[in-house]
PDB file of C-alpha atoms in Angstrom:
ATOM      1  CA  GLU A  18     -86.391 -39.050 -47.331  1.00  0.00           C
ATOM      2  CA  ARG A  19     -89.376 -40.884 -45.935  1.00  0.00           C
ATOM      3  CA  ALA A  20     -89.821 -38.301 -43.161  1.00  0.00           C
ATOM      4  CA  ASN A  21     -89.729 -35.526 -45.747  1.00  0.00           C
ATOM      5  CA  ALA A  22     -92.273 -37.352 -47.877  1.00  0.00           C
ATOM      6  CA  ASP A  23     -94.548 -37.903 -44.874  1.00  0.00           C
ATOM      7  CA  ALA A  24     -94.231 -34.266 -43.839  1.00  0.00           C
ATOM      8  CA  GLY A  25     -95.072 -33.176 -47.378  1.00  0.00           C
ATOM      9  CA  GLU A  26     -98.167 -35.358 -47.468  1.00  0.00           C
ATOM     10  CA  ALA A  27     -99.434 -33.869 -44.229  1.00  0.00           C
ATOM     11  CA  GLN A  28     -99.441 -30.374 -45.697  1.00  0.00           C
ATOM     12  CA  GLU A  29    -102.407 -29.455 -47.842  1.00  0.00           C
ATOM     13  CA  ALA A  30    -101.662 -27.985 -51.226  1.00  0.00           C
ATOM     14  CA  THR A  31    -102.497 -24.316 -51.654  1.00  0.00           C
ATOM     15  CA  LYS A  32    -105.934 -24.039 -53.192  1.00  0.00           C
ATOM     16  CA  LYS A  33    -105.995 -21.480 -55.990  1.00  0.00           C
ATOM     17  CA  ALA A  34    -109.035 -19.945 -57.591  1.00  0.00           C
ATOM     18  CA  PRO A  35    -109.708 -21.117 -61.143  1.00  0.00           C
ATOM     19  CA  ARG A  36    -108.537 -18.710 -63.805  1.00  0.00           C
ATOM     20  CA  PHE A  37    -111.005 -17.111 -66.143  1.00  0.00           C
ATOM     21  CA  PRO A  38    -110.389 -17.687 -69.842  1.00  0.00           C
ATOM     22  CA  VAL A  39    -109.545 -14.498 -71.736  1.00  0.00           C
ATOM     23  CA  SER A  40    -112.730 -14.904 -73.787  1.00  0.00           C
ATOM     24  CA  VAL A  41    -114.850 -14.773 -70.608  1.00  0.00           C
ATOM     25  CA  LEU A  42    -113.107 -11.600 -69.433  1.00  0.00           C
ATOM     26  CA  ALA A  43    -113.728  -9.989 -72.835  1.00  0.00           C
ATOM     27  CA  ALA A  44    -117.392 -11.077 -72.680  1.00  0.00           C
ATOM     28  CA  LEU A  45    -117.726  -9.518 -69.196  1.00  0.00           C
ATOM     29  CA  GLU A  46    -116.315  -6.248 -70.544  1.00  0.00           C
ATOM     30  CA  VAL A  47    -118.831  -6.222 -73.402  1.00  0.00           C
ATOM     31  CA  ALA A  48    -121.664  -7.100 -70.998  1.00  0.00           C
ATOM     32  CA  VAL A  49    -120.897  -4.004 -68.912  1.00  0.00           C
ATOM     33  CA  VAL A  50    -121.232  -1.613 -71.864  1.00  0.00           C
ATOM     34  CA  THR A  51    -124.266  -3.150 -73.608  1.00  0.00           C
ATOM     35  CA  ASP A  52    -127.905  -3.109 -72.578  1.00  0.00           C
ATOM     36  CA  ASP A  53    -128.378  -6.889 -72.988  1.00  0.00           C
ATOM     37  CA  LEU A  54    -128.413  -7.502 -69.215  1.00  0.00           C
ATOM     38  CA  PRO A  55    -130.300  -5.802 -66.377  1.00  0.00           C
ATOM     39  CA  GLY A  56    -128.321  -2.964 -64.789  1.00  0.00           C
ATOM     40  CA  GLY A  57    -127.586  -4.872 -61.589  1.00  0.00           C
ATOM     41  CA  LEU A  58    -125.976  -7.765 -63.462  1.00  0.00           C
ATOM     42  CA  ARG A  59    -123.914  -5.302 -65.482  1.00  0.00           C
ATOM     43  CA  VAL A  60    -122.651  -3.768 -62.225  1.00  0.00           C
ATOM     44  CA  LEU A  61    -121.762  -7.268 -60.994  1.00  0.00           C
ATOM     45  CA  ALA A  62    -119.872  -7.968 -64.234  1.00  0.00           C
ATOM     46  CA  TRP A  63    -117.992  -4.698 -63.653  1.00  0.00           C
ATOM     47  CA  ALA A  64    -117.186  -5.690 -60.060  1.00  0.00           C
ATOM     48  CA  ARG A  65    -115.897  -9.080 -61.221  1.00  0.00           C
ATOM     49  CA  LEU A  66    -113.601  -7.293 -63.660  1.00  0.00           C
ATOM     50  CA  LEU A  67    -112.410  -5.014 -60.837  1.00  0.00           C
ATOM     51  CA  LYS A  68    -111.426  -8.119 -58.894  1.00  0.00           C
ATOM     52  CA  VAL A  69    -109.468  -9.525 -61.817  1.00  0.00           C
ATOM     53  CA  TYR A  70    -107.747  -6.335 -62.997  1.00  0.00           C
ATOM     54  CA  GLY A  71    -107.192  -5.112 -59.429  1.00  0.00           C
ATOM     55  CA  THR A  72    -106.037  -8.542 -58.170  1.00  0.00           C
ATOM     56  CA  MET A  73    -108.438  -8.355 -55.246  1.00  0.00           C
ATOM     57  CA  ARG A  74    -110.340 -10.883 -53.182  1.00  0.00           C
ATOM     58  CA  THR A  75    -114.110 -10.680 -52.743  1.00  0.00           C
ATOM     59  CA  GLY A  76    -113.582  -9.495 -49.159  1.00  0.00           C
ATOM     60  CA  ASP A  77    -111.248  -6.730 -50.332  1.00  0.00           C
ATOM     61  CA  LEU A  78    -113.803  -5.580 -52.857  1.00  0.00           C
ATOM     62  CA  GLN A  79    -116.695  -5.582 -50.396  1.00  0.00           C
ATOM     63  CA  ARG A  80    -114.789  -3.552 -47.801  1.00  0.00           C
ATOM     64  CA  ILE A  81    -114.259  -0.634 -50.178  1.00  0.00           C
ATOM     65  CA  VAL A  82    -116.184   2.394 -48.922  1.00  0.00           C
ATOM     66  CA  GLN A  83    -117.969   4.503 -51.566  1.00  0.00           C
ATOM     67  CA  SER A  84    -116.269   7.698 -50.446  1.00  0.00           C
ATOM     68  CA  ASN A  85    -112.864   6.086 -51.103  1.00  0.00           C
ATOM     69  CA  VAL A  86    -113.575   5.402 -54.792  1.00  0.00           C
ATOM     70  CA  THR A  87    -112.761   7.790 -57.630  1.00  0.00           C
ATOM     71  CA  MET A  88    -112.912   7.562 -61.399  1.00  0.00           C
ATOM     72  CA  GLY A  89    -110.440   9.977 -62.907  1.00  0.00           C
ATOM     73  CA  GLU A  90    -109.027  10.736 -66.318  1.00  0.00           C
ATOM     74  CA  VAL A  91    -106.392   8.036 -66.030  1.00  0.00           C
ATOM     75  CA  GLY A  92    -108.414   5.351 -64.268  1.00  0.00           C
ATOM     76  CA  TRP A  93    -110.273   3.946 -61.289  1.00  0.00           C
ATOM     77  CA  THR A  94    -108.783   4.301 -57.806  1.00  0.00           C
ATOM     78  CA  ALA A  95    -109.910   2.924 -54.459  1.00  0.00           C
ATOM     79  CA  LYS A  96    -108.427   3.041 -50.982  1.00  0.00           C
ATOM     80  CA  LEU A  97    -108.323  -0.379 -49.293  1.00  0.00           C
ATOM     81  CA  LEU A  98    -108.409   0.090 -45.533  1.00  0.00           C
ATOM     82  CA  ARG A  99    -109.232  -3.444 -44.364  1.00  0.00           C
ATOM     83  CA  THR A 100    -107.730  -6.376 -46.228  1.00  0.00           C
ATOM     84  CA  LYS A 101    -106.020  -9.566 -45.200  1.00  0.00           C
ATOM     85  CA  THR A 102    -102.709  -7.707 -45.015  1.00  0.00           C
ATOM     86  CA  THR A 103    -103.762  -4.173 -43.999  1.00  0.00           C
ATOM     87  CA  GLY A 104    -105.670  -2.436 -41.256  1.00  0.00           C
ATOM     88  CA  SER A 105    -105.284  -1.666 -37.590  1.00  0.00           C
ATOM     89  CA  GLY A 106    -102.569  -3.673 -35.911  1.00  0.00           C
ATOM     90  CA  LYS A 107    -100.734  -4.316 -39.222  1.00  0.00           C
ATOM     91  CA  LYS A 108     -97.597  -2.675 -40.585  1.00  0.00           C
ATOM     92  CA  VAL A 109     -99.455  -1.380 -43.630  1.00  0.00           C
ATOM     93  CA  ARG A 110    -102.520   0.707 -42.741  1.00  0.00           C
ATOM     94  CA  GLU A 111    -103.954   1.079 -46.247  1.00  0.00           C
ATOM     95  CA  LEU A 112    -103.383   0.146 -49.872  1.00  0.00           C
ATOM     96  CA  ARG A 113    -104.478   1.778 -53.087  1.00  0.00           C
ATOM     97  CA  ALA A 114    -106.047  -0.148 -55.918  1.00  0.00           C
ATOM     98  CA  PHE A 115    -105.655   1.354 -59.381  1.00  0.00           C
ATOM     99  CA  ILE A 116    -107.005   0.178 -62.720  1.00  0.00           C
ATOM    100  CA  PRO A 117    -106.051   2.235 -65.774  1.00  0.00           C
ATOM    101  CA  ARG A 118    -108.850   3.479 -68.012  1.00  0.00           C
ATOM    102  CA  GLY A 119    -107.403   1.670 -71.021  1.00  0.00           C
ATOM    103  CA  ALA A 120    -107.391  -1.778 -69.374  1.00  0.00           C
ATOM    104  CA  SER A 121    -109.483  -3.834 -71.774  1.00  0.00           C
ATOM    105  CA  LEU A 122    -109.238  -7.036 -73.749  1.00  0.00           C
ATOM    106  CA  ALA A 123    -112.288  -6.292 -75.916  1.00  0.00           C
ATOM    107  CA  GLY A 124    -111.338  -2.680 -76.584  1.00  0.00           C
ATOM    108  CA  VAL A 125    -114.414  -1.234 -74.857  1.00  0.00           C
ATOM    109  CA  GLU A 126    -114.716   1.433 -72.165  1.00  0.00           C
ATOM    110  CA  TRP A 127    -116.033  -0.953 -69.481  1.00  0.00           C
ATOM    111  CA  LEU A 128    -114.323   0.718 -66.534  1.00  0.00           C
ATOM    112  CA  SER A 129    -115.939   4.160 -66.716  1.00  0.00           C
ATOM    113  CA  LYS A 130    -119.312   2.797 -67.916  1.00  0.00           C
ATOM    114  CA  GLY A 131    -119.431   0.325 -65.026  1.00  0.00           C
ATOM    115  CA  HIS A 132    -118.398   2.993 -62.541  1.00  0.00           C
ATOM    116  CA  GLN A 133    -121.210   5.251 -63.786  1.00  0.00           C
ATOM    117  CA  LEU A 134    -123.755   2.399 -63.512  1.00  0.00           C
ATOM    118  CA  TRP A 135    -122.526   1.588 -59.995  1.00  0.00           C
ATOM    119  CA  ASN A 136    -122.693   5.260 -59.029  1.00  0.00           C
ATOM    120  CA  ASP A 137    -126.255   5.554 -60.348  1.00  0.00           C
ATOM    121  CA  MET A 138    -127.616   2.278 -58.928  1.00  0.00           C
ATOM    122  CA  VAL A 139    -125.998   1.762 -55.528  1.00  0.00           C
ATOM    123  CA  PRO A 140    -127.641   3.658 -52.640  1.00  0.00           C
ATOM    124  CA  ARG A 141    -125.493   6.482 -51.228  1.00  0.00           C
ATOM    125  CA  GLY A 142    -123.786   6.168 -47.880  1.00  0.00           C
ATOM    126  CA  THR A 143    -123.105   2.431 -47.824  1.00  0.00           C
ATOM    127  CA  ASP A 144    -119.807   1.331 -46.303  1.00  0.00           C
ATOM    128  CA  PHE A 145    -119.362  -1.562 -48.757  1.00  0.00           C
ATOM    129  CA  LEU A 146    -119.019  -1.702 -52.530  1.00  0.00           C
ATOM    130  CA  LEU A 147    -121.920  -4.000 -53.458  1.00  0.00           C
ATOM    131  CA  PRO A 148    -125.281  -4.242 -51.707  1.00  0.00           C
ATOM    132  CA  ARG A 149    -127.774  -7.048 -52.250  1.00  0.00           C
ATOM    133  CA  LEU A 150    -129.446  -7.180 -55.627  1.00  0.00           C
ATOM    134  CA  SER A 151    -133.211  -7.372 -56.129  1.00  0.00           C
ATOM    135  CA  ALA A 152    -134.668 -10.606 -57.556  1.00  0.00           C
ATOM    136  CA  ASP A 153    -135.147  -9.058 -61.002  1.00  0.00           C
ATOM    137  CA  ALA A 154    -131.621  -7.516 -60.885  1.00  0.00           C
ATOM    138  CA  SER A 155    -132.985  -4.037 -61.565  1.00  0.00           C
ATOM    139  CA  PHE A 156    -132.022  -2.325 -58.289  1.00  0.00           C
ATOM    140  CA  PHE A 157    -129.862  -2.749 -55.189  1.00  0.00           C
ATOM    141  CA  VAL A 158    -131.226  -3.133 -51.664  1.00  0.00           C
ATOM    142  CA  PRO A 159    -129.220  -1.172 -49.037  1.00  0.00           C
ATOM    143  CA  LYS A 160    -127.994  -4.285 -47.225  1.00  0.00           C
ATOM    144  CA  VAL A 161    -124.555  -5.834 -47.590  1.00  0.00           C
ATOM    145  CA  ALA A 162    -124.265  -8.749 -50.008  1.00  0.00           C
ATOM    146  CA  THR A 163    -122.572 -11.792 -48.486  1.00  0.00           C
ATOM    147  CA  SER A 164    -119.849 -13.736 -50.271  1.00  0.00           C
ATOM    148  CA  SER A 165    -122.353 -16.466 -51.119  1.00  0.00           C
ATOM    149  CA  ASP A 166    -124.786 -13.837 -52.499  1.00  0.00           C
ATOM    150  CA  LEU A 167    -122.049 -12.489 -54.737  1.00  0.00           C
ATOM    151  CA  ASP A 168    -120.908 -15.951 -55.832  1.00  0.00           C
ATOM    152  CA  GLY A 169    -124.435 -16.884 -56.865  1.00  0.00           C
ATOM    153  CA  LEU A 170    -124.970 -13.612 -58.688  1.00  0.00           C
ATOM    154  CA  CYS A 171    -121.624 -13.859 -60.485  1.00  0.00           C
ATOM    155  CA  LYS A 172    -122.594 -17.338 -61.637  1.00  0.00           C
ATOM    156  CA  ARG A 173    -125.863 -15.873 -62.897  1.00  0.00           C
ATOM    157  CA  VAL A 174    -123.898 -13.287 -64.892  1.00  0.00           C
ATOM    158  CA  LEU A 175    -121.730 -16.016 -66.405  1.00  0.00           C
ATOM    159  CA  VAL A 176    -124.822 -18.057 -67.340  1.00  0.00           C
ATOM    160  CA  GLU A 177    -126.269 -14.981 -69.044  1.00  0.00           C
ATOM    161  CA  LEU A 178    -123.051 -14.513 -71.030  1.00  0.00           C
TER     162      LEU A 178
END
């Protein structure tokens, strides 16, 4: 019993990301469809919702190529080619992420509105979902945003909410 207890102590507990309260998710949805925030922050709110509804990591989200994203009548679809569990040398080469158009806690059309904003604001031809955001959050710079960039910007969105 002591050996089992010692072995258990040596293992670190799995660190899980904190869960967003439902009210914060609803506020993010509303932020995407209203003009209260600059366009870039609205796109970031949309991307955060994609992560939650699509059960994706930040790395998964950033590795989505623009040409592999579609917004159809039934919802948003993206092809995930490089994730923690997919890619070259893995059993599964690609995964599909799908979020239905009706996915909403606040009852607003955040998915298509956010996709349209993203489509209008993000420079064409990038091989990542979110580029860096300008200081005033009004346009995207055609350089990849790092995880720390995105974390800081997502915190800014939450402060604005």
